[in-house]
Tab-separated table of C-alpha atoms and ligand atoms in Angstrom:
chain	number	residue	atom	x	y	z
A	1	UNK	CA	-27.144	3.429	-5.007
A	2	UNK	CA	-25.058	1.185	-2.955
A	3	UNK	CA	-21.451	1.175	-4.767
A	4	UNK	CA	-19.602	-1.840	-2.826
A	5	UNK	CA	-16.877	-2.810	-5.538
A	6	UNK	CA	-15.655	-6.032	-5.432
A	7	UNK	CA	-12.191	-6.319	-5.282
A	8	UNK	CA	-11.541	-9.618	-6.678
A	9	UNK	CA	-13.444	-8.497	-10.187
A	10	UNK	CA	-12.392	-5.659	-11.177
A	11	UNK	CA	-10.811	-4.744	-14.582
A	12	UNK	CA	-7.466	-4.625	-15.415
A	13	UNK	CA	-7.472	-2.732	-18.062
A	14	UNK	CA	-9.561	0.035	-18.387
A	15	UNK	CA	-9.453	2.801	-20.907
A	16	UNK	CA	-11.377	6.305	-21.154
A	17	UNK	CA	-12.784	8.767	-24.258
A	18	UNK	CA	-12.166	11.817	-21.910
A	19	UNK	CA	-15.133	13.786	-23.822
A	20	UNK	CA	-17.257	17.117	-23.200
A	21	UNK	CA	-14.733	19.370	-22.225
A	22	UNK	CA	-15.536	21.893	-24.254
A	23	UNK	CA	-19.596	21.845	-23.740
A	24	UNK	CA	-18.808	21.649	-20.025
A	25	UNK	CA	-17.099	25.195	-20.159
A	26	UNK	CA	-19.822	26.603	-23.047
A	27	UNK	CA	-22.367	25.582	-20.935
A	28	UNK	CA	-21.315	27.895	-17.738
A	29	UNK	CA	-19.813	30.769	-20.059
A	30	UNK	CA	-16.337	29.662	-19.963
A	31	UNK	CA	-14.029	29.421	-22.979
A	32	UNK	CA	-13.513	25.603	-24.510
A	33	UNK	CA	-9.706	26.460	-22.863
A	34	UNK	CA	-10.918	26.788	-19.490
A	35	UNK	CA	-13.145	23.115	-20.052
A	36	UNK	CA	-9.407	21.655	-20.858
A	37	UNK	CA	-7.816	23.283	-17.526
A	38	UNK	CA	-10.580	21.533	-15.699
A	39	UNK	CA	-10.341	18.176	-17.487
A	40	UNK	CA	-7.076	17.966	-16.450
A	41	UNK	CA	-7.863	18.054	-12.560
A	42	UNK	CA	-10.288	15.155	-13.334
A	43	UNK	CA	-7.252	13.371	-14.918
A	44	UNK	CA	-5.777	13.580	-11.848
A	45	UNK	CA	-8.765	12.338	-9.802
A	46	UNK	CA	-8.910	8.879	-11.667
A	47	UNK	CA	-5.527	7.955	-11.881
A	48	UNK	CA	-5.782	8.017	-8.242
A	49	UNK	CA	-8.753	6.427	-8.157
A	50	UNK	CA	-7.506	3.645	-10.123
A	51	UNK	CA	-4.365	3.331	-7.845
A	52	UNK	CA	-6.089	2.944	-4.908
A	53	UNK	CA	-8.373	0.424	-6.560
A	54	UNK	CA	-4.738	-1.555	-8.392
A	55	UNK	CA	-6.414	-1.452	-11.706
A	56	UNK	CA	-2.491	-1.997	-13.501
A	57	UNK	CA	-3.797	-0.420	-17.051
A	58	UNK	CA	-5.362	3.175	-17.190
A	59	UNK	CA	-5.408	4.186	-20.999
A	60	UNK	CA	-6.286	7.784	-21.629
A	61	UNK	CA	-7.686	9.246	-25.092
A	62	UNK	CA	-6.209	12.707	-24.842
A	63	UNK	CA	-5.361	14.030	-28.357
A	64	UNK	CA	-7.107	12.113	-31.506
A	65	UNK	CA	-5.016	12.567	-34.969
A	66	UNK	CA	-8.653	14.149	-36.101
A	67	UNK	CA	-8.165	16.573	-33.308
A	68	UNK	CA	-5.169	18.456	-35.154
A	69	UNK	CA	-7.930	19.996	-37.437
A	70	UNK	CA	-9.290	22.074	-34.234
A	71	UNK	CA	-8.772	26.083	-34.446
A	72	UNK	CA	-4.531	26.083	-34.138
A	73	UNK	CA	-5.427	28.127	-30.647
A	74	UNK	CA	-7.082	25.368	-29.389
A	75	UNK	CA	-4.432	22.747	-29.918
A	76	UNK	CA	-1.755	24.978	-28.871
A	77	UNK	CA	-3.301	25.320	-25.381
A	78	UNK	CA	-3.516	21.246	-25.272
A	79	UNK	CA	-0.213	20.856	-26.297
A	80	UNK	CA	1.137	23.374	-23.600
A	81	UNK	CA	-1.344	21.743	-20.678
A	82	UNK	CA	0.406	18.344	-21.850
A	83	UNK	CA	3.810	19.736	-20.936
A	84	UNK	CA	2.381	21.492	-17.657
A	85	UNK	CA	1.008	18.537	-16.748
A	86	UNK	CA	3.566	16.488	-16.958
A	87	UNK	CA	6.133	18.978	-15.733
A	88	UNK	CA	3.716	19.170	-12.453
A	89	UNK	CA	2.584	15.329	-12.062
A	90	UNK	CA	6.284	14.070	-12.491
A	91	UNK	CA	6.829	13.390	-8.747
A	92	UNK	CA	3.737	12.099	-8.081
A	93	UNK	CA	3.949	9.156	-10.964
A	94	UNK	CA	7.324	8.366	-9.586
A	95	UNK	CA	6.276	8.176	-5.887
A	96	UNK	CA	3.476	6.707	-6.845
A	97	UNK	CA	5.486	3.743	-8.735
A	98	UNK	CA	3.365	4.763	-12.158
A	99	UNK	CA	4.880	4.306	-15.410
A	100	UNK	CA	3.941	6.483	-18.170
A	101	UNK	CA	3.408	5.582	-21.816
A	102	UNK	CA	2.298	6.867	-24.810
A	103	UNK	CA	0.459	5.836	-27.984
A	104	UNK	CA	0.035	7.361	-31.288
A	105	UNK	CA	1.744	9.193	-33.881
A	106	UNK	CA	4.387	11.038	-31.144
A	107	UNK	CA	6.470	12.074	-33.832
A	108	UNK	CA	4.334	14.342	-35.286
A	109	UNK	CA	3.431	16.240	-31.778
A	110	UNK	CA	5.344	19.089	-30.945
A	111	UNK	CA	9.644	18.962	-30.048
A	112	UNK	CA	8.941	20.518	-26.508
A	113	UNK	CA	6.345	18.299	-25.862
A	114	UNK	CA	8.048	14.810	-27.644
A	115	UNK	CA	11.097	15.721	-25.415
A	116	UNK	CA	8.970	16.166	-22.228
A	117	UNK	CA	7.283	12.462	-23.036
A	118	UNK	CA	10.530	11.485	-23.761
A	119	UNK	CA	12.279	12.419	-20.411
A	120	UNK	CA	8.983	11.285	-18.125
A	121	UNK	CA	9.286	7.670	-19.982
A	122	UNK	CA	12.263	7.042	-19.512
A	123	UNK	CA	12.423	7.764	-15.772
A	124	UNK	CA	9.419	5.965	-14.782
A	125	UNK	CA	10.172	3.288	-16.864
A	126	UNK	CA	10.848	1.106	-14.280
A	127	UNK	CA	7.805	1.888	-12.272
A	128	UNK	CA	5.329	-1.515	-11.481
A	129	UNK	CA	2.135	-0.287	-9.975
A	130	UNK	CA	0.728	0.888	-13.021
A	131	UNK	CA	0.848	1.406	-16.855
A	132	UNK	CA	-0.486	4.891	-17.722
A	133	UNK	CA	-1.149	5.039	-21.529
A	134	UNK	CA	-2.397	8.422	-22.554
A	135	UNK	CA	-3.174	8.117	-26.333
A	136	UNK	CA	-1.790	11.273	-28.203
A	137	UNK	CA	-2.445	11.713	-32.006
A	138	UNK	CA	-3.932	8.991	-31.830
A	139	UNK	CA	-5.810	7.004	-34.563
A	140	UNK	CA	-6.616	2.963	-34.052
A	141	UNK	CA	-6.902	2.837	-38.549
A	142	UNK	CA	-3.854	4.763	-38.811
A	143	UNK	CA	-2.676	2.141	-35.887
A	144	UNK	CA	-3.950	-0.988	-38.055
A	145	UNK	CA	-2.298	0.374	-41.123
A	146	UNK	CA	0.977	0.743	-39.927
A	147	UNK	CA	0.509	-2.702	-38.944
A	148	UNK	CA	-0.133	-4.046	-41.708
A	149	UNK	CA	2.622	-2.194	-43.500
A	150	UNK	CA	5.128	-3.420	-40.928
A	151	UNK	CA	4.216	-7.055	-41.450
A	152	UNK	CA	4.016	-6.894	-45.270
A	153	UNK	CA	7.394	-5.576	-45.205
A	154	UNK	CA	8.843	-8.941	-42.754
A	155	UNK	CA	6.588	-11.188	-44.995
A	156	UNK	CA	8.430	-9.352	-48.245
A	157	UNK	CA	11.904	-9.670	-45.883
A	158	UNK	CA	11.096	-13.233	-45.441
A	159	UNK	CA	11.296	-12.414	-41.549
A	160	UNK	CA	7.939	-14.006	-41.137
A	161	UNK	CA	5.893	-16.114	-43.518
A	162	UNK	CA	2.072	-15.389	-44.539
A	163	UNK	CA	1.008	-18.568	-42.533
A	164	UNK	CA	2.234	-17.425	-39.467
A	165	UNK	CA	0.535	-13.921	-39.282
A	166	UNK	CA	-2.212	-14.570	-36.411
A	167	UNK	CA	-3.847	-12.435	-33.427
A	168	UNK	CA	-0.281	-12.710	-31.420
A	169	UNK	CA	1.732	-11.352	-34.438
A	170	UNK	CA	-0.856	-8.612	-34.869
A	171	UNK	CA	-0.580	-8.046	-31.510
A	172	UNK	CA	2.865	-7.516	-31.476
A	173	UNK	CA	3.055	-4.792	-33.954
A	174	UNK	CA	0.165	-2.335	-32.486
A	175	UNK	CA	1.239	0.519	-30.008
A	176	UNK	CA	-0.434	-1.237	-27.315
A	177	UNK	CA	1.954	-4.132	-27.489
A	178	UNK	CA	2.840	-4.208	-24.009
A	179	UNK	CA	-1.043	-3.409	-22.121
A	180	UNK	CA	-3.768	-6.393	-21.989
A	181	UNK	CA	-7.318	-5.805	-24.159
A	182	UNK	CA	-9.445	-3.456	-22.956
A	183	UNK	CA	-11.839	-5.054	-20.353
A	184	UNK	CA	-13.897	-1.809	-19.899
A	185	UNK	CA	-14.043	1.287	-22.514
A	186	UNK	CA	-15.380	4.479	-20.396
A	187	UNK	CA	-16.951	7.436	-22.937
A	188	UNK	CA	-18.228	10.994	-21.221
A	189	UNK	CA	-20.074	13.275	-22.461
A	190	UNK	CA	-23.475	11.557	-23.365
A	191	UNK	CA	-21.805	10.637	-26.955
A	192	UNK	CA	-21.920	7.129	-27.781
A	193	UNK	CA	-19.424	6.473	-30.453
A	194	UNK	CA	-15.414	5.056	-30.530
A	195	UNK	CA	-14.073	8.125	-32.335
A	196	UNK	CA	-11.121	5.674	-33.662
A	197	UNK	CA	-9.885	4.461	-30.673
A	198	UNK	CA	-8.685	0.894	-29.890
A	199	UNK	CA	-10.548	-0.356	-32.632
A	200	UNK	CA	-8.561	-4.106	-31.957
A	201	UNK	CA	-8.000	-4.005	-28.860
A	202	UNK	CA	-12.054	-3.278	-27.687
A	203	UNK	CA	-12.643	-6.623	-29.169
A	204	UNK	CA	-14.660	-7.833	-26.365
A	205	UNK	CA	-14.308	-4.911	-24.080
A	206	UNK	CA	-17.671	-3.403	-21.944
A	207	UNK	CA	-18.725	-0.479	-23.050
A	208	UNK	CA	-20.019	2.195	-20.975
A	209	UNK	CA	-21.090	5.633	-21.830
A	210	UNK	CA	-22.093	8.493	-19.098
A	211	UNK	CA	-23.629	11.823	-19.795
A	212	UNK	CA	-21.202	13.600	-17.632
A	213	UNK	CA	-18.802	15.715	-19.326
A	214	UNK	CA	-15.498	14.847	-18.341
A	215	UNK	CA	-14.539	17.722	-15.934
A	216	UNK	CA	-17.134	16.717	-13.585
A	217	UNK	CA	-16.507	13.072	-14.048
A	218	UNK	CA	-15.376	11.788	-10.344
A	219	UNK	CA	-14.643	9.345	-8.009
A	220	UNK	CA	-18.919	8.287	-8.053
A	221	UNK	CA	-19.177	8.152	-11.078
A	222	UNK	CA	-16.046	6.090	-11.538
A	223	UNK	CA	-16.817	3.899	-9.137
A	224	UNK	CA	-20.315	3.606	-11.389
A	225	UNK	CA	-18.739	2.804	-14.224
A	226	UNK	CA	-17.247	-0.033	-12.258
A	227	UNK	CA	-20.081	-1.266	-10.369
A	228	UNK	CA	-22.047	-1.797	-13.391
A	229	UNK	CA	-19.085	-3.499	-15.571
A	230	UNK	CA	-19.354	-6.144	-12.339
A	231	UNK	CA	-23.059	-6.649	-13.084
A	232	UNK	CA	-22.735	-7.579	-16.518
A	233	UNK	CA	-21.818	-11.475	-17.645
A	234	UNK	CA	-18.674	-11.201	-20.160
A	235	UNK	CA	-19.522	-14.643	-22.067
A	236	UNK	CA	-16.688	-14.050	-24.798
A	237	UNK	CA	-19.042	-16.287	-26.939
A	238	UNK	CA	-19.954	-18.938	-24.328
A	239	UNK	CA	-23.125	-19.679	-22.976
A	240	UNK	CA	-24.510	-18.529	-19.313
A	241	UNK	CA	-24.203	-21.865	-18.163
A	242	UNK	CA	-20.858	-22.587	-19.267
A	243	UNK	CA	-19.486	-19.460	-17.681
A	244	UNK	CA	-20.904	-20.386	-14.137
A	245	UNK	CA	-20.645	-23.753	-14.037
B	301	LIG	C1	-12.374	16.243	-24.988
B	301	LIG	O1	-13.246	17.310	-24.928
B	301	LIG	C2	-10.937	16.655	-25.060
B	301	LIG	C3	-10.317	16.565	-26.388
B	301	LIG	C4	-10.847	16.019	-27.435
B	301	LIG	C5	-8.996	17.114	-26.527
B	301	LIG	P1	-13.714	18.101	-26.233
B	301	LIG	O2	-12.739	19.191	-26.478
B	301	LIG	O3	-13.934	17.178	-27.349
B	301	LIG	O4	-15.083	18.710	-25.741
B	301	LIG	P2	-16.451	18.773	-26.550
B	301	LIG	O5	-16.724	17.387	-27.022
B	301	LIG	O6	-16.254	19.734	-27.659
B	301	LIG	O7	-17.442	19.214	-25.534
B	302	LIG	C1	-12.460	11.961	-29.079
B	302	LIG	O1	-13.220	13.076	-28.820
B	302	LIG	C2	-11.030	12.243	-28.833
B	302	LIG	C3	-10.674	12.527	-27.444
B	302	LIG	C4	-11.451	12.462	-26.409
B	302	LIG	C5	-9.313	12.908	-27.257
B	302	LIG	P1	-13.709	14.052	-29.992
B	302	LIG	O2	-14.513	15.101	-29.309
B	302	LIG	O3	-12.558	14.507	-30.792
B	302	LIG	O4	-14.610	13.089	-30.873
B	302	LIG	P2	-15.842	13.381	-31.818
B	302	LIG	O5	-15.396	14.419	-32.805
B	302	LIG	O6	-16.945	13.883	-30.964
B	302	LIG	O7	-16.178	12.068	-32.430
B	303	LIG	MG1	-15.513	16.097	-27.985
C-alpha cells in the first residue's frame, strides 16, 4: 500500500485507546506485566512519530478510572512503569520541546507518581512543539460530571448565569481545556468501543480501530491510521458539494 501522507492534511489532534497489551503478552506466554513493558516502547515510537510528522496534540489513554479494579499487582506495576517512564523520557520531552500534561482524576493516583507528574509538568511547561496528554484515571462521565457540578456551583454563585452556559463554557471546565477536539480517535486491539474516553470532545472526531495490539502497533501502521483519516470527507453536517466547492 502506497502510504504518501500529505502534509498539509493531517490532524492536529489525535488521540489513542492504547489497547491489547495484555492479550499481546498471553498470546506468546508472557505475563500481562511483560505486555505493559512492551507497550511502553511503542509509546515511545509514536510520540516520535508524531513529532516528526508536527501533529501539536498526541492524547494518550493510559490508565482508565475502571482500570483501578484490575488485580492490585497489576496496577502497581503500571503505576511504577509511569514513574520509570517518566524518570527515563524526561530529557528527551525537553530536548524535544514536548510539553507534558495530564488528564483525569490525578489526585487519586499514587504520591510518588502525582509528584513525578508534578515535577515533569512543570518543567516542560514551557515547551511549544507539542502537547502530550496522557489520560490517567481517567473517566470522560466522571469528566462531564464534574463539569456540571462546577458550573452549577458559578450559576448558584451568580458567577455565570443559566443563559450563558454554551459549548465554550463547557469547554472551559473539562480537563482538556487547553487541546483542540479530537480530529482522529486511534483504538488497538481489534475492540471497537470508547471505553469512556473523550466522550465531548470525539464529537466529530474519525474513528479508527486496528486489530493490532498495541505493543506491535508502529510507525506503518501509524502512518495507516493516517492515510486513511486523509481519505475520508469530514462534512461536520454539510453536504459533499458544499465542502469542495
Ligand atoms: C491496555 O492494555 C493498557 C491498559 C488498559 C492499562 P490492556 O491491559 O487492556 O490489555 P488487554 O486488553 O487485556 O489485552
Ligand atoms: C481502555 O482499555 C483503557 C485504556 C486503554 C487505558 P480497557 O482494556 O480498560 O477497556 P475495556 O475494559 O476493554 O473496555
Ligand atoms: Mg484492554
Amino acid at each position: 500500500m502506497d502510504l504518501n501522507i500529505k502534509k498539509n492534511k493531517l490532524p492536529k489532534h489525535v488521540a489513542i485507546i492504547m489497547d491489547g497489551n495484555g492479550r499481546w503478552a498471553q498470546k506468546k506466554g508472557y505475563t500481562r506485566i511483560y505486555g505493559h513493558n512492551k507497550g511502553v516502547k511503542s509509546v515511545q515510537k509514536i510520540v516520535e512519530e508524531a513529532l516528526s510528522l508536527d501533529i501539536p496534540y498526541l492524547t494518550l489513554y493510559a490508565f482508565s478510572i475502571d482500570n483501578w479494579n484490575r488485580p492490585k499487582k497489576e496496577i502497581e506495576t503500571l503505576m511504577n512503569l509511569l514513574i520509570n517512564s517518566l524518570k527515563r523520557e524526561f530529557e528527551k520531552l525537553i530536548k524535544n520541546n514536548i510539553r507534558l500534561n495530564t488528564i483525569g482524576n490525578i489526585k487519586t493516583l499514587p504520591k510518588k507518581v502525582q509528584d513525578e507528574i508534578m515535577r515533569v509538568s512543570k518543567k516542560t511547561k514551557k515547551n511549544t512543539k507539542m502537547v502530550l496528554t496522557i489520560a490517567l484515571s481517567y473517566g470522560a462521565r466522571e469528566e462531564i460530571e464534574n463539569v456540571i457540578k462546577n458550573i452549577a456551583m458559578e450559576v448558584k454563585n451568580n458567577t455565570i448565569s443559566i443563559e450563558n452556559v454554551d459549548h465554550s463554557i463547557i469547554n472551559k471546565h473539562l480537563y482538556t481545556q487547553n487541546l483542540p477536539d479530537v480530529d482522529l480517535l486511534i483504538r488497538t486491539s481489534g475492540e471497537q468501543r470508547i471505553s469512556n474516553f473523550l466522550l465531548w470532545q470525539i464529537a466529530y472526531a474519525e474513528l479508527y480501530f486496528t486489530d493490532v495490539y498495541w505493543p506491535d502497533f508502529g510507525k506503518k501502521d501509524f502512518y495507516k491510521a493516517l492515510f486513511n483519516y486523509q481519505k475520508r470527507e469530514r462534512r461536520f453536517g454539510k453536504t459533499s458539494g458544499q465542502i469542495n466547492f
